[in-house]
mmCIF file of C-alpha atoms in Angstrom:
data_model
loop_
_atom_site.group_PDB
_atom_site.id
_atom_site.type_symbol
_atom_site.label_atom_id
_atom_site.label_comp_id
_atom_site.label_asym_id
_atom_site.label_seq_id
_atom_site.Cartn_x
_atom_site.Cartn_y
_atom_site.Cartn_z
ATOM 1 C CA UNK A 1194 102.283 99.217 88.287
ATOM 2 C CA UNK A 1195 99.582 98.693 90.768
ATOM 3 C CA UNK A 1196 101.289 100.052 93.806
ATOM 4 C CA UNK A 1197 101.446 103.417 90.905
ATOM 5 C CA UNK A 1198 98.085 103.617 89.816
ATOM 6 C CA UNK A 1199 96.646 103.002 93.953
ATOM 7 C CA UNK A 1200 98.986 105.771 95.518
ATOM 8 C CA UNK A 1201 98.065 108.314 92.408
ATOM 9 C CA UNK A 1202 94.419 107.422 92.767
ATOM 10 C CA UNK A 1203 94.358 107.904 96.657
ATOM 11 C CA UNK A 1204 96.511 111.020 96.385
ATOM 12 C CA UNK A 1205 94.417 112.687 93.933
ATOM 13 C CA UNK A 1206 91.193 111.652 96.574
ATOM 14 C CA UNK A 1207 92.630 113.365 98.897
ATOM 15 C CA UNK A 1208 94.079 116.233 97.628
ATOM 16 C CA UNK A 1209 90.689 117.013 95.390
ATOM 17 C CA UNK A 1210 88.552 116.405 98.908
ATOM 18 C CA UNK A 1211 91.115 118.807 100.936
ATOM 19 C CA UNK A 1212 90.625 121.699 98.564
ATOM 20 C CA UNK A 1213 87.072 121.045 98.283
ATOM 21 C CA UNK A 1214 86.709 121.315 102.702
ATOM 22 C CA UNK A 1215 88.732 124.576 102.179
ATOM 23 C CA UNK A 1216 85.686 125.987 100.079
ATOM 24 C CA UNK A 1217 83.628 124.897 103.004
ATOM 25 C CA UNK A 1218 85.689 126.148 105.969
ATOM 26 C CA UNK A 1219 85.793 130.110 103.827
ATOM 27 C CA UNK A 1220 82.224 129.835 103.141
ATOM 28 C CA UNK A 1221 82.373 129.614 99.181
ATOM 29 C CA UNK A 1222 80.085 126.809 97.221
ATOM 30 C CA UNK A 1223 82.233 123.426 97.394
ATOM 31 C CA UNK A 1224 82.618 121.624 93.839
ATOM 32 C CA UNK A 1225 81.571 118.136 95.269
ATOM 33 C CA UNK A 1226 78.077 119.534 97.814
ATOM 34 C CA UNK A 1227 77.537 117.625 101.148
ATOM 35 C CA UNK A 1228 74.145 116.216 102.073
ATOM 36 C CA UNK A 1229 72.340 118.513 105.028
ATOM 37 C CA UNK A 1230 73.428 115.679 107.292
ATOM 38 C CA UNK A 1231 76.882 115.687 106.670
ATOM 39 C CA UNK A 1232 76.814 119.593 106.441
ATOM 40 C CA UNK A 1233 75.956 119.604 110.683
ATOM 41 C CA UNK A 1234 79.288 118.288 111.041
ATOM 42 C CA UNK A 1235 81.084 121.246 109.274
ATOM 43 C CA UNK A 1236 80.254 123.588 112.105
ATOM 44 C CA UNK A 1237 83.365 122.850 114.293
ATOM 45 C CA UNK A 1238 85.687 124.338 111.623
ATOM 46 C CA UNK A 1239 89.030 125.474 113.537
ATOM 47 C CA UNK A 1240 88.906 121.330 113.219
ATOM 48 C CA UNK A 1241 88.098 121.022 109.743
ATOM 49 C CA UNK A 1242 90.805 123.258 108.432
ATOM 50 C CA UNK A 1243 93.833 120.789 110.438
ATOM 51 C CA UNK A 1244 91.944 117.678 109.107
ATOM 52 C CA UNK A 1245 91.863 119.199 105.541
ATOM 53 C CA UNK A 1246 95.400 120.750 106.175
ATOM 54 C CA UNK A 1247 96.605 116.818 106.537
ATOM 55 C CA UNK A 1248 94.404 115.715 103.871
ATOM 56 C CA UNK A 1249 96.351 118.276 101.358
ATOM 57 C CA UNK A 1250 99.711 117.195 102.827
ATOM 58 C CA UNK A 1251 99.123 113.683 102.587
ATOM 59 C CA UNK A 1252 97.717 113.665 99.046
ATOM 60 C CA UNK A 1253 100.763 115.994 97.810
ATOM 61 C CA UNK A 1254 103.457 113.468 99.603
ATOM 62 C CA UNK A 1255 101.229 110.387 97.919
ATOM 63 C CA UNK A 1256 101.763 112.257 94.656
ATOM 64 C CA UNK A 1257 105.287 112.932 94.906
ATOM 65 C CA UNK A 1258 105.909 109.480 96.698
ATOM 66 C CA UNK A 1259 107.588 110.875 99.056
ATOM 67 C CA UNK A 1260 107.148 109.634 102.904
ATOM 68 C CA UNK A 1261 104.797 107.813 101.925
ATOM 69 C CA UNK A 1262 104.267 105.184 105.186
ATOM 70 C CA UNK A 1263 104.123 108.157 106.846
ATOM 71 C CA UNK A 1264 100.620 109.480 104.861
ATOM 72 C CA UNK A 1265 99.405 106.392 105.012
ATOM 73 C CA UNK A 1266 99.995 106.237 109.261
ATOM 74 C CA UNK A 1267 98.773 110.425 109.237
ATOM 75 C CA UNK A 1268 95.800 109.028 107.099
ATOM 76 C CA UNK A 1269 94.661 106.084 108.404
ATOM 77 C CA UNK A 1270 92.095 107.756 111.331
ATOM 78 C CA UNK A 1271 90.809 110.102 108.763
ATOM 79 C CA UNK A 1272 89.649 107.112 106.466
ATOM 80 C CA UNK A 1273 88.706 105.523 109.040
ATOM 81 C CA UNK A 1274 86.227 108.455 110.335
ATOM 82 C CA UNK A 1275 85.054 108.558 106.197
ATOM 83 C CA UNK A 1276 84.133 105.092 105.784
ATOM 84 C CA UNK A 1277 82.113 105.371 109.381
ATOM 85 C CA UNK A 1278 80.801 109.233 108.275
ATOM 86 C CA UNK A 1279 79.560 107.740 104.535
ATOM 87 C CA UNK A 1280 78.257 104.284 106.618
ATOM 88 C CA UNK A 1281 76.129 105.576 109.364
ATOM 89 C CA UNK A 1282 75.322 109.540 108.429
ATOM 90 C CA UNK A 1283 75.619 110.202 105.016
ATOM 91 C CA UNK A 1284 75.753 107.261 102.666
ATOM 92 C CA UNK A 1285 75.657 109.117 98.990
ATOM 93 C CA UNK A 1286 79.432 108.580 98.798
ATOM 94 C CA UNK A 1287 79.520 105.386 100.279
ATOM 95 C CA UNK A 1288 81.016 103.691 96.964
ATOM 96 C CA UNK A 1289 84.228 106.121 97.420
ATOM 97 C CA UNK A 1290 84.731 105.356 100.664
ATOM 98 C CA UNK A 1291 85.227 101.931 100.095
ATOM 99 C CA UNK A 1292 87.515 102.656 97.054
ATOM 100 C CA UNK A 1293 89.847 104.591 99.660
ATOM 101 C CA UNK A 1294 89.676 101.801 102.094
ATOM 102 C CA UNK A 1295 90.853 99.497 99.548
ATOM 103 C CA UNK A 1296 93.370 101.280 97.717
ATOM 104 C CA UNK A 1297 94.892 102.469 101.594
ATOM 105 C CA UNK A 1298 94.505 98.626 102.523
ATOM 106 C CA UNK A 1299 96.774 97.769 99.329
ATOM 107 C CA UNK A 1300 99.326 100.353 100.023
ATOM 108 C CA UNK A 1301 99.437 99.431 103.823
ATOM 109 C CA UNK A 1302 100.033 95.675 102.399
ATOM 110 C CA UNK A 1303 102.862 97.310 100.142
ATOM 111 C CA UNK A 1304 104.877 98.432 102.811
ATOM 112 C CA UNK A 1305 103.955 95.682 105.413
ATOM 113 C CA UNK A 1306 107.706 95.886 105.932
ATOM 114 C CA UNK A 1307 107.388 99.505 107.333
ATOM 115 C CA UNK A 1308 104.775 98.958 109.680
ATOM 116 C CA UNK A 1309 105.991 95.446 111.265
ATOM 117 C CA UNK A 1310 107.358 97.162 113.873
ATOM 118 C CA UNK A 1311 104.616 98.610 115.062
ATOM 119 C CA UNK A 1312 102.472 95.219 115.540
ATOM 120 C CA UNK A 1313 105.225 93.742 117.484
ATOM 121 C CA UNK A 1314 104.830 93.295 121.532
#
């Protein structure tokens, strides 16, 4: 039930805040606005619109729950680079941030199994 509610939750994150940097990337108002610090880093967008690509991606496999060690592995540097964005530049979404941290940190603990592999020597 909890491994349910987590994935839906973080898919739905993700998939809201990858159409949202699409609005960005073409120039029209986003539904969730960015502070005027965060808004600098928008500037490199041939980046943006692969990192929002895999953000869409991701949140539609979470959804489906399909592959989903694999969106957790494809999303782990992006939440990463969210928590340290909301921590040191921008911290109005700070709160969410953590949320996704959490929720990813539960799901990564859900499939331990998956990723054992990788820890080993």
């Amino acid at each position: 039930m909890v491994y349910h509610a987590a994935r839906i939750v973080l898919g739905i994150i993700f998939l809201s805040a990858g159409f949202n940097g699409f609005l960005v990337v073409f120039d029209i108002e986003p539904l969730i606005p960015a502070s005027p610090e965060a808004m600098v880093l928008f500037q490199f967008s041939y980046l943006l619109i692969v990192e929002k690509s895999l953000e869409v991606i991701c949140g539609i496999l979470l959804l489906m729950n399909r592959f989903v060690p694999l969106a957790l592995a494809v999303l782990t540097p992006i939440t990463a680079n969210i928590l340290l964005l909301h921590i040191f530049v921008d911290p109005s979404l700070l709160i969410l941030a953590v949320i996704m941290v959490i929720l990813q940190g539960y799901l990564f603990y859900h499939f331990r199994d998956k990723f054992r592999g990788i820890l080993e020597s």
